[in-house]
Coordinates of C-alpha atoms in Angstrom, one line a residue:
M1 CA -82.1 87.1 111.7
Q2 CA -83.3 90.8 110.2
K3 CA -84.4 90.7 105.9
V4 CA -86.0 93.7 104.5
D5 CA -88.9 92.5 103.0
F6 CA -89.2 93.9 99.6
D7 CA -92.5 93.1 98.7
N8 CA -93.8 94.6 101.9
G9 CA -93.7 98.0 103.8
S10 CA -93.3 101.1 102.2
I11 CA -90.4 102.4 99.7
T12 CA -88.6 105.3 102.0
K13 CA -88.8 102.6 104.7
N14 CA -87.5 99.6 102.7
I15 CA -85.0 102.1 101.2
I16 CA -83.6 103.1 104.5
R17 CA -83.3 99.7 106.3
T18 CA -81.0 99.3 103.2
A19 CA -79.6 102.0 103.0
L20 CA -78.0 102.9 106.4
P21 CA -76.5 99.2 106.8
M22 CA -75.2 100.8 103.2
L23 CA -74.3 103.6 104.7
V24 CA -72.0 102.2 107.5
A25 CA -70.2 99.3 105.7
Q26 CA -69.1 102.4 102.9
V27 CA -68.1 104.8 105.7
I28 CA -66.0 101.9 107.0
S29 CA -64.9 100.2 103.6
L30 CA -64.1 104.0 102.5
L31 CA -61.7 103.8 105.4
Y32 CA -59.5 100.8 104.0
S33 CA -58.1 103.5 100.7
V34 CA -57.7 106.8 102.9
V35 CA -56.5 105.2 106.2
D36 CA -53.5 104.5 104.6
R37 CA -53.0 107.9 103.2
I38 CA -53.9 109.5 106.7
Y39 CA -50.6 107.5 107.7
I40 CA -48.5 107.4 105.0
G41 CA -48.9 111.7 104.7
R42 CA -47.1 111.6 108.4
I43 CA -44.5 109.3 107.8
E44 CA -41.9 111.5 109.0
G45 CA -39.1 112.9 106.2
Y46 CA -41.4 111.8 103.0
G47 CA -44.8 111.7 103.9
T48 CA -45.5 114.5 101.5
Q49 CA -43.8 112.5 98.3
A50 CA -45.1 109.4 99.0
L51 CA -48.4 110.7 99.3
G52 CA -47.6 111.5 95.5
A53 CA -46.5 108.2 94.7
I54 CA -49.1 106.2 96.5
G55 CA -51.7 108.2 94.5
L56 CA -50.5 107.3 91.1
C57 CA -51.4 103.1 92.2
F58 CA -54.7 104.8 92.5
P59 CA -55.4 103.6 88.2
I60 CA -54.7 100.0 89.0
V61 CA -56.6 100.1 92.5
M62 CA -59.6 101.6 90.3
L63 CA -59.1 98.9 87.5
I64 CA -59.6 96.1 90.7
G65 CA -62.4 97.9 91.1
G66 CA -63.6 98.1 88.0
F67 CA -63.6 94.3 87.4
T68 CA -65.1 93.6 90.7
N69 CA -67.5 96.1 90.1
M70 CA -68.9 94.3 86.6
F71 CA -69.6 91.0 88.6
G72 CA -70.7 92.2 91.4
L73 CA -72.9 95.6 90.6
G74 CA -73.2 93.5 87.2
G75 CA -75.1 91.0 88.4
A76 CA -76.9 92.3 91.7
P77 CA -80.0 93.9 89.4
L78 CA -80.0 90.5 87.5
F79 CA -80.0 88.5 90.7
S80 CA -83.0 91.4 92.5
I81 CA -85.0 91.5 88.9
G82 CA -85.3 87.4 89.6
L83 CA -86.6 87.8 93.4
G84 CA -88.6 89.8 91.6
K85 CA -89.9 87.5 88.9
N86 CA -89.7 84.6 91.3
D87 CA -87.2 82.8 89.2
R88 CA -84.7 81.6 92.1
K89 CA -82.9 79.5 89.9
K90 CA -81.5 82.1 87.7
A91 CA -81.2 84.3 91.0
G92 CA -78.8 81.7 92.0
E93 CA -77.2 80.7 88.8
V94 CA -76.2 84.7 88.7
L95 CA -74.2 84.9 92.0
N96 CA -72.4 81.6 91.6
T97 CA -71.5 82.9 88.1
A98 CA -70.4 86.4 89.3
F99 CA -68.3 84.6 92.4
R100 CA -66.3 82.5 89.9
L101 CA -66.0 85.1 87.4
E102 CA -64.3 87.3 90.8
I103 CA -62.1 84.9 91.5
I104 CA -60.9 83.6 87.7
V105 CA -60.5 87.4 86.9
G106 CA -58.5 88.0 90.2
A107 CA -56.4 85.5 89.9
I108 CA -55.5 87.0 85.5
L109 CA -55.2 90.6 87.4
I110 CA -52.5 89.7 89.9
L111 CA -50.1 87.8 87.3
C112 CA -50.3 90.7 84.6
C113 CA -50.5 94.0 87.2
E114 CA -47.8 91.8 88.9
L115 CA -45.3 91.4 85.9
F116 CA -45.6 94.5 85.0
A117 CA -46.1 97.2 87.6
R118 CA -43.2 99.1 86.8
R119 CA -43.3 100.1 83.0
I120 CA -47.6 100.5 84.2
L121 CA -46.1 103.0 86.8
S122 CA -43.6 105.1 84.4
V123 CA -46.5 105.4 82.0
F124 CA -48.4 106.7 84.7
G125 CA -45.8 109.2 85.0
A126 CA -43.9 108.3 88.4
T127 CA -39.9 109.1 88.0
A128 CA -37.6 106.9 89.4
E129 CA -38.0 108.7 92.7
E130 CA -41.9 107.4 93.3
L131 CA -41.1 104.5 91.8
R132 CA -38.8 103.3 95.3
F133 CA -42.5 103.7 97.1
S134 CA -44.8 103.1 94.2
V135 CA -43.6 99.9 92.8
P136 CA -42.9 97.9 96.1
Y137 CA -46.3 98.8 97.4
I138 CA -48.6 98.0 94.2
R139 CA -47.2 94.9 94.2
I140 CA -47.5 94.0 98.1
Y141 CA -51.5 95.2 97.7
L142 CA -51.7 93.1 94.6
L143 CA -51.5 90.0 96.6
G144 CA -55.1 90.7 98.3
T145 CA -56.8 91.6 94.8
I146 CA -58.6 88.4 95.1
F147 CA -59.6 88.5 98.7
T148 CA -60.8 92.3 97.8
M149 CA -62.8 91.2 94.7
V150 CA -64.8 88.6 96.4
A151 CA -65.5 90.2 99.4
T152 CA -66.3 94.0 97.8
G153 CA -68.1 92.1 94.5
M154 CA -70.4 89.4 96.4
N155 CA -72.1 92.5 99.0
P156 CA -74.2 93.2 96.3
Y157 CA -75.7 90.1 96.8
I158 CA -75.6 90.0 100.1
N159 CA -77.9 92.9 100.3
A160 CA -79.9 92.1 97.6
Q161 CA -81.5 89.5 99.6
G162 CA -81.8 91.8 102.7
Y163 CA -79.0 91.4 104.7
A164 CA -78.2 94.9 104.6
V165 CA -76.7 94.0 107.8
I166 CA -74.7 91.2 107.2
G167 CA -73.0 93.3 104.4
M168 CA -72.4 96.3 106.8
K169 CA -70.6 93.5 109.1
S170 CA -68.3 92.1 106.1
V171 CA -67.0 95.4 105.4
L172 CA -66.5 96.1 109.4
V173 CA -64.4 92.9 109.9
G174 CA -61.6 94.3 107.4
A175 CA -61.6 97.9 107.8
V176 CA -61.2 97.6 111.6
S177 CA -58.7 95.2 111.5
N178 CA -56.6 97.9 109.2
I179 CA -56.7 100.5 111.0
I180 CA -55.3 98.6 113.8
L181 CA -52.9 97.0 111.6
D182 CA -52.0 99.7 109.9
P183 CA -49.8 101.9 112.6
V184 CA -48.5 98.8 113.7
F185 CA -47.2 97.8 110.8
I186 CA -46.1 101.3 109.3
F187 CA -44.7 102.4 112.8
L188 CA -44.0 100.0 115.7
L189 CA -42.6 97.5 112.8
G190 CA -41.2 99.9 111.1
L191 CA -41.7 98.9 107.7
G192 CA -43.4 102.3 106.3
V193 CA -45.5 102.8 103.2
N194 CA -45.1 98.7 102.4
G195 CA -46.4 98.4 106.1
A196 CA -50.2 99.9 104.6
A197 CA -49.5 97.6 102.0
V198 CA -49.5 94.3 104.2
A199 CA -51.9 95.7 106.8
T200 CA -54.7 96.1 103.5
V201 CA -54.1 92.9 102.4
I202 CA -54.6 91.2 105.5
A203 CA -57.5 93.1 106.4
Q204 CA -59.1 92.1 103.2
F205 CA -58.5 88.5 103.7
L206 CA -60.9 88.6 106.8
S207 CA -63.8 90.5 105.1
M208 CA -62.9 87.7 102.4
L209 CA -63.4 85.0 104.6
F210 CA -66.9 86.2 106.6
V211 CA -68.0 87.2 103.5
V212 CA -67.5 83.6 102.1
R213 CA -68.8 82.1 105.7
F214 CA -72.1 83.9 105.2
L215 CA -72.3 82.3 101.4
L216 CA -71.8 79.1 102.5
G217 CA -74.0 79.2 106.2
A218 CA -77.8 78.5 105.9
D219 CA -78.9 81.8 106.3
N220 CA -77.8 81.9 102.7
E221 CA -81.1 80.8 100.4
F222 CA -78.6 80.9 96.8
Q223 CA -75.3 78.1 98.4
I224 CA -72.7 78.8 96.2
C225 CA -71.4 75.8 94.1
F226 CA -68.0 74.3 93.4
Q227 CA -68.9 71.8 91.2
N228 CA -69.0 72.5 87.0
F229 CA -66.6 75.7 88.4
F230 CA -65.7 77.2 85.1
T231 CA -69.8 76.7 83.7
F232 CA -70.9 80.2 83.2
P233 CA -74.2 80.6 83.1
H234 CA -75.9 84.4 82.1
A235 CA -72.3 85.2 82.1
K236 CA -72.9 88.0 78.9
E237 CA -75.4 89.7 81.1
I238 CA -73.9 90.3 84.0
V239 CA -70.8 91.5 82.2
S240 CA -73.1 93.6 79.8
L241 CA -75.0 95.0 82.3
G242 CA -72.1 95.5 84.4
L243 CA -70.2 97.1 81.5
S244 CA -71.4 100.5 83.3
P245 CA -69.7 100.3 86.8
F246 CA -66.5 98.7 84.8
I247 CA -66.5 102.1 82.7
M248 CA -67.1 103.9 85.2
Q249 CA -64.0 102.9 87.3
C250 CA -61.7 102.8 84.4
T251 CA -62.6 106.1 82.9
N252 CA -62.1 107.1 86.8
S253 CA -58.9 105.0 86.3
L254 CA -58.0 106.8 82.9
V255 CA -58.9 110.3 84.6
S256 CA -56.5 109.5 87.6
V257 CA -53.6 109.2 84.2
A258 CA -54.2 112.1 82.6
C259 CA -54.5 114.2 85.9
N260 CA -51.6 113.2 87.1
S261 CA -49.5 113.3 83.8
V262 CA -50.5 117.0 82.7
L263 CA -50.2 117.7 86.7
M264 CA -46.1 116.7 86.8
R265 CA -45.9 118.8 83.3
T266 CA -47.6 121.7 85.0
G267 CA -46.9 122.1 88.7
G268 CA -44.8 119.1 89.4
A269 CA -44.8 115.9 92.0
L270 CA -46.4 118.6 94.8
Y271 CA -49.6 119.1 92.8
V272 CA -49.5 115.3 92.7
S273 CA -49.5 114.9 95.8
V274 CA -52.9 118.1 96.1
M275 CA -55.0 115.6 93.9
T276 CA -54.2 112.6 95.9
I277 CA -55.9 114.5 98.5
I278 CA -58.4 115.9 96.8
S279 CA -59.2 112.4 95.1
S280 CA -59.8 111.1 98.7
V281 CA -62.1 114.2 99.5
R282 CA -64.2 113.2 97.2
Q283 CA -64.3 109.3 98.0
I284 CA -65.4 110.6 101.9
L285 CA -68.0 112.4 100.3
D286 CA -69.0 110.2 97.7
T287 CA -69.7 107.5 100.1
P288 CA -73.0 108.6 101.9
I289 CA -74.9 109.3 98.2
M290 CA -74.1 106.2 97.1
A291 CA -75.0 104.3 99.9
V292 CA -78.7 106.1 98.8
T293 CA -78.2 105.3 95.7
E294 CA -77.2 101.2 95.8
G295 CA -79.4 100.9 98.9
A296 CA -82.7 102.2 96.8
S297 CA -81.0 99.5 93.7
P298 CA -82.3 96.4 95.0
T299 CA -85.8 98.5 95.7
I300 CA -86.4 99.9 92.3
S301 CA -84.8 96.3 90.6
Y302 CA -87.5 94.3 92.4
N303 CA -90.1 96.3 91.9
Y304 CA -89.5 96.7 88.5
G305 CA -89.5 93.1 88.3
A306 CA -92.1 92.6 90.5
G307 CA -94.1 95.1 87.9
R308 CA -95.0 97.5 90.4
P309 CA -94.5 100.9 88.5
R310 CA -95.2 103.4 90.6
K311 CA -93.1 102.3 93.8
V312 CA -90.0 102.6 90.7
R313 CA -91.3 106.0 90.6
Q314 CA -91.3 106.7 94.0
A315 CA -87.9 105.3 94.6
V316 CA -86.6 107.3 91.6
T317 CA -87.9 110.6 93.6
L318 CA -86.8 110.2 96.5
V319 CA -83.0 109.0 95.5
T320 CA -82.5 112.3 93.6
V321 CA -83.9 114.6 96.2
T322 CA -81.6 112.9 98.7
A323 CA -78.5 113.7 96.2
V324 CA -79.4 117.0 95.8
L325 CA -80.1 118.2 99.1
Y326 CA -76.7 116.5 99.9
T327 CA -74.6 118.0 97.4
C328 CA -75.6 121.1 98.2
L329 CA -74.7 121.3 102.1
M330 CA -71.4 119.0 101.3
W331 CA -70.5 122.2 98.9
L332 CA -71.1 125.0 101.4
V333 CA -69.0 122.7 104.2
I334 CA -66.3 123.0 102.0
E335 CA -66.4 126.4 100.8
R336 CA -66.4 127.3 104.5
F337 CA -64.2 124.6 105.7
P338 CA -62.0 123.4 103.4
L339 CA -58.7 123.1 105.8
L340 CA -60.9 120.6 107.6
F341 CA -60.4 118.8 105.0
I342 CA -57.2 118.9 103.4
K343 CA -55.6 118.6 106.9
I344 CA -57.1 115.1 107.2
F345 CA -54.6 113.7 104.9
S346 CA -51.6 116.2 105.2
D347 CA -50.3 118.3 108.4
D348 CA -47.4 119.7 105.7
P349 CA -48.4 123.5 105.8
V350 CA -47.3 124.0 102.2
L351 CA -49.1 120.7 100.9
Q352 CA -52.0 121.9 102.5
Q353 CA -52.0 125.9 100.9
L354 CA -51.2 125.1 97.8
A355 CA -54.1 122.4 98.0
L356 CA -57.0 125.6 99.3
R357 CA -57.6 126.9 95.4
P358 CA -57.9 123.4 94.2
L359 CA -60.0 122.0 96.2
H360 CA -62.5 125.1 95.8
L361 CA -62.1 124.6 91.9
Y362 CA -62.9 121.1 92.0
F363 CA -65.6 121.1 93.8
F364 CA -67.7 123.8 91.9
A365 CA -70.2 122.3 90.5
F366 CA -70.6 119.0 93.0
V367 CA -74.3 119.7 92.9
F368 CA -74.8 118.2 89.3
Q369 CA -72.9 115.5 90.4
A370 CA -76.9 114.2 92.0
F371 CA -78.2 114.8 88.5
Q372 CA -75.2 112.2 87.5
Y373 CA -76.0 109.6 90.9
S374 CA -80.0 109.8 90.0
G375 CA -79.7 109.2 86.6
Q376 CA -76.9 106.1 86.5
T377 CA -78.2 104.2 89.6
T378 CA -81.9 104.2 88.0
F379 CA -80.8 103.1 84.7
K380 CA -78.5 100.2 86.2
A381 CA -81.0 99.0 88.3
L382 CA -83.3 98.6 85.4
N383 CA -81.5 96.9 83.1
K384 CA -81.1 99.7 80.8
K385 CA -77.6 98.5 79.1
K386 CA -77.3 101.1 76.8
Q387 CA -78.0 104.0 78.6
T388 CA -75.9 102.6 81.9
I389 CA -72.3 102.2 79.2
F390 CA -72.8 105.4 77.3
F391 CA -73.3 108.1 79.9
S392 CA -70.3 106.2 82.0
L393 CA -68.2 107.3 78.8
F394 CA -69.7 110.5 78.6
R395 CA -68.8 112.3 81.7
K396 CA -65.3 110.9 81.8
A397 CA -63.5 109.4 78.8
I398 CA -65.7 112.2 76.2
M399 CA -65.7 115.0 78.5
V400 CA -63.3 115.0 81.6
V401 CA -60.4 113.5 79.6
P402 CA -60.2 115.7 76.5
L403 CA -60.3 119.2 79.1
T404 CA -57.2 117.9 81.5
Y405 CA -55.4 118.6 78.3
L406 CA -57.5 121.4 76.1
L407 CA -58.1 123.8 79.4
P408 CA -54.1 124.1 80.7
F409 CA -52.8 124.0 77.0
V410 CA -55.1 125.5 74.9
F411 CA -56.8 127.4 77.6
H412 CA -53.9 127.9 79.0
M413 CA -55.3 127.5 82.5
G414 CA -52.1 125.6 83.8
A415 CA -52.7 123.4 86.7
D416 CA -56.0 125.4 87.5
G417 CA -57.2 123.8 84.3
V418 CA -56.9 120.2 85.6
F419 CA -58.7 120.7 88.7
M420 CA -61.8 122.6 86.4
A421 CA -62.2 119.6 83.9
E422 CA -64.0 118.2 86.8
P423 CA -66.9 120.8 87.7
V424 CA -67.5 121.6 83.5
S425 CA -68.1 117.7 83.3
N426 CA -70.3 117.4 86.1
V427 CA -72.5 120.3 84.8
I428 CA -73.0 118.6 81.4
G429 CA -72.5 115.4 82.0
G430 CA -75.1 115.2 84.9
L431 CA -78.2 117.1 83.2
A432 CA -77.4 115.2 80.2
C433 CA -77.7 111.5 82.1
F434 CA -80.7 112.8 84.6
S435 CA -82.8 114.6 81.1
T436 CA -82.4 111.4 79.6
M437 CA -83.7 108.9 82.6
M438 CA -86.6 111.4 82.8
I439 CA -87.6 111.4 79.0
T440 CA -87.3 107.3 77.9
V441 CA -87.9 105.9 81.8
V442 CA -90.6 108.0 83.1
P443 CA -93.0 107.5 80.1
E444 CA -91.8 104.0 80.3
L445 CA -92.9 102.9 83.6
K446 CA -96.4 105.4 83.5
R447 CA -97.1 103.3 80.5
M448 CA -96.5 99.9 82.6
E449 CA -98.8 101.7 85.6
T450 CA -101.8 102.3 83.2
G451 CA -101.6 99.3 81.8
R452 CA -102.0 97.7 85.2
G453 CA -104.9 99.7 85.8
G454 CA -102.9 102.1 88.1
E455 CA -103.4 99.5 91.0
E456 CA -99.6 100.1 91.6

């Protein structure tokens, strides 16, 4: 089985060999969420309304993703640093602790969200009309919580060992299943919105089986241990570092709630459908650059743990340049072909025309998001907990949420203000995160390099 050797080879080659399978995996994973919306938006008679109703479920889905990332992305840098230091015992303990936490917390989330689904969605702004679509959908979707948390949360540990292709295949299994099953359950069996949820749960289960099979197999050096299941060594370290991706997801959830609430008041339910489309387009555009950053993270962590500061700087530079070039290109494509993206999710001409202006506003400063990606990835990969947590909160909770209310009501921008909150936060938050990384991390790496006599 081909494995990336982080000890040898160029930084660019190792990142590419890790990032390419992760890119494929990210693209495939994206299909989990967007394929449902593509089919739902085309259900005859109520597709546009159902699309908005499903959009009201996003905050719950994001919350589940937050806990998944807390233990997955939070523990993976510790795992990689342990590998770089040749501390195999700690690496194995981190992996096993993350696996146990994904299962236990997943079970708790199922119980809590199933009990209070209707009440939660009502708080998020769903009316009785939206609730008839959103409540059954989310209750079925929640049944697959443990499946998706294990499958997604343990993937970073597979990638960190150099088995990026295995990580890609685990996602491929679920996504292909979902693509095949969605039209069967939605249209052929006539289950509509509920059919999309059933298909997703089955796909998540199949993906989890693939991941668990690898973790229990001979190729995985760090075997899953079911003895002492309720012991959690290094849990505090995992959670503290995982707070950054957790907070990012939770603040995304908070932003989604705020946006939907304000849009219901300033534009009505149709604007919630517009935001659902724009959020889906954002997921599509974020996917490649997330693959690059997550693909670079094991290389950064491993070389930092191994005391190779020059290689760490090379990896950070590569991530930054790639992110800037990509976000510039995508902004140009959106400006030139906006309907190309909108039509993916709806064939309703009224909704398509309504979404044009918000799409341009939302992605106006997309390039500045590249600096957020670069800085945040570096902080996380180097186990800089305070910085990762602060900048996770800063852009979304401290900036986007207040702006979502201030721009529409105080500055009288109406629904446009909701979509303008994102570019404003991209400029300020992205530059602040990147500048802090340059001021704090780069000097540290130079000191390490000097201390090693310039060998690395």
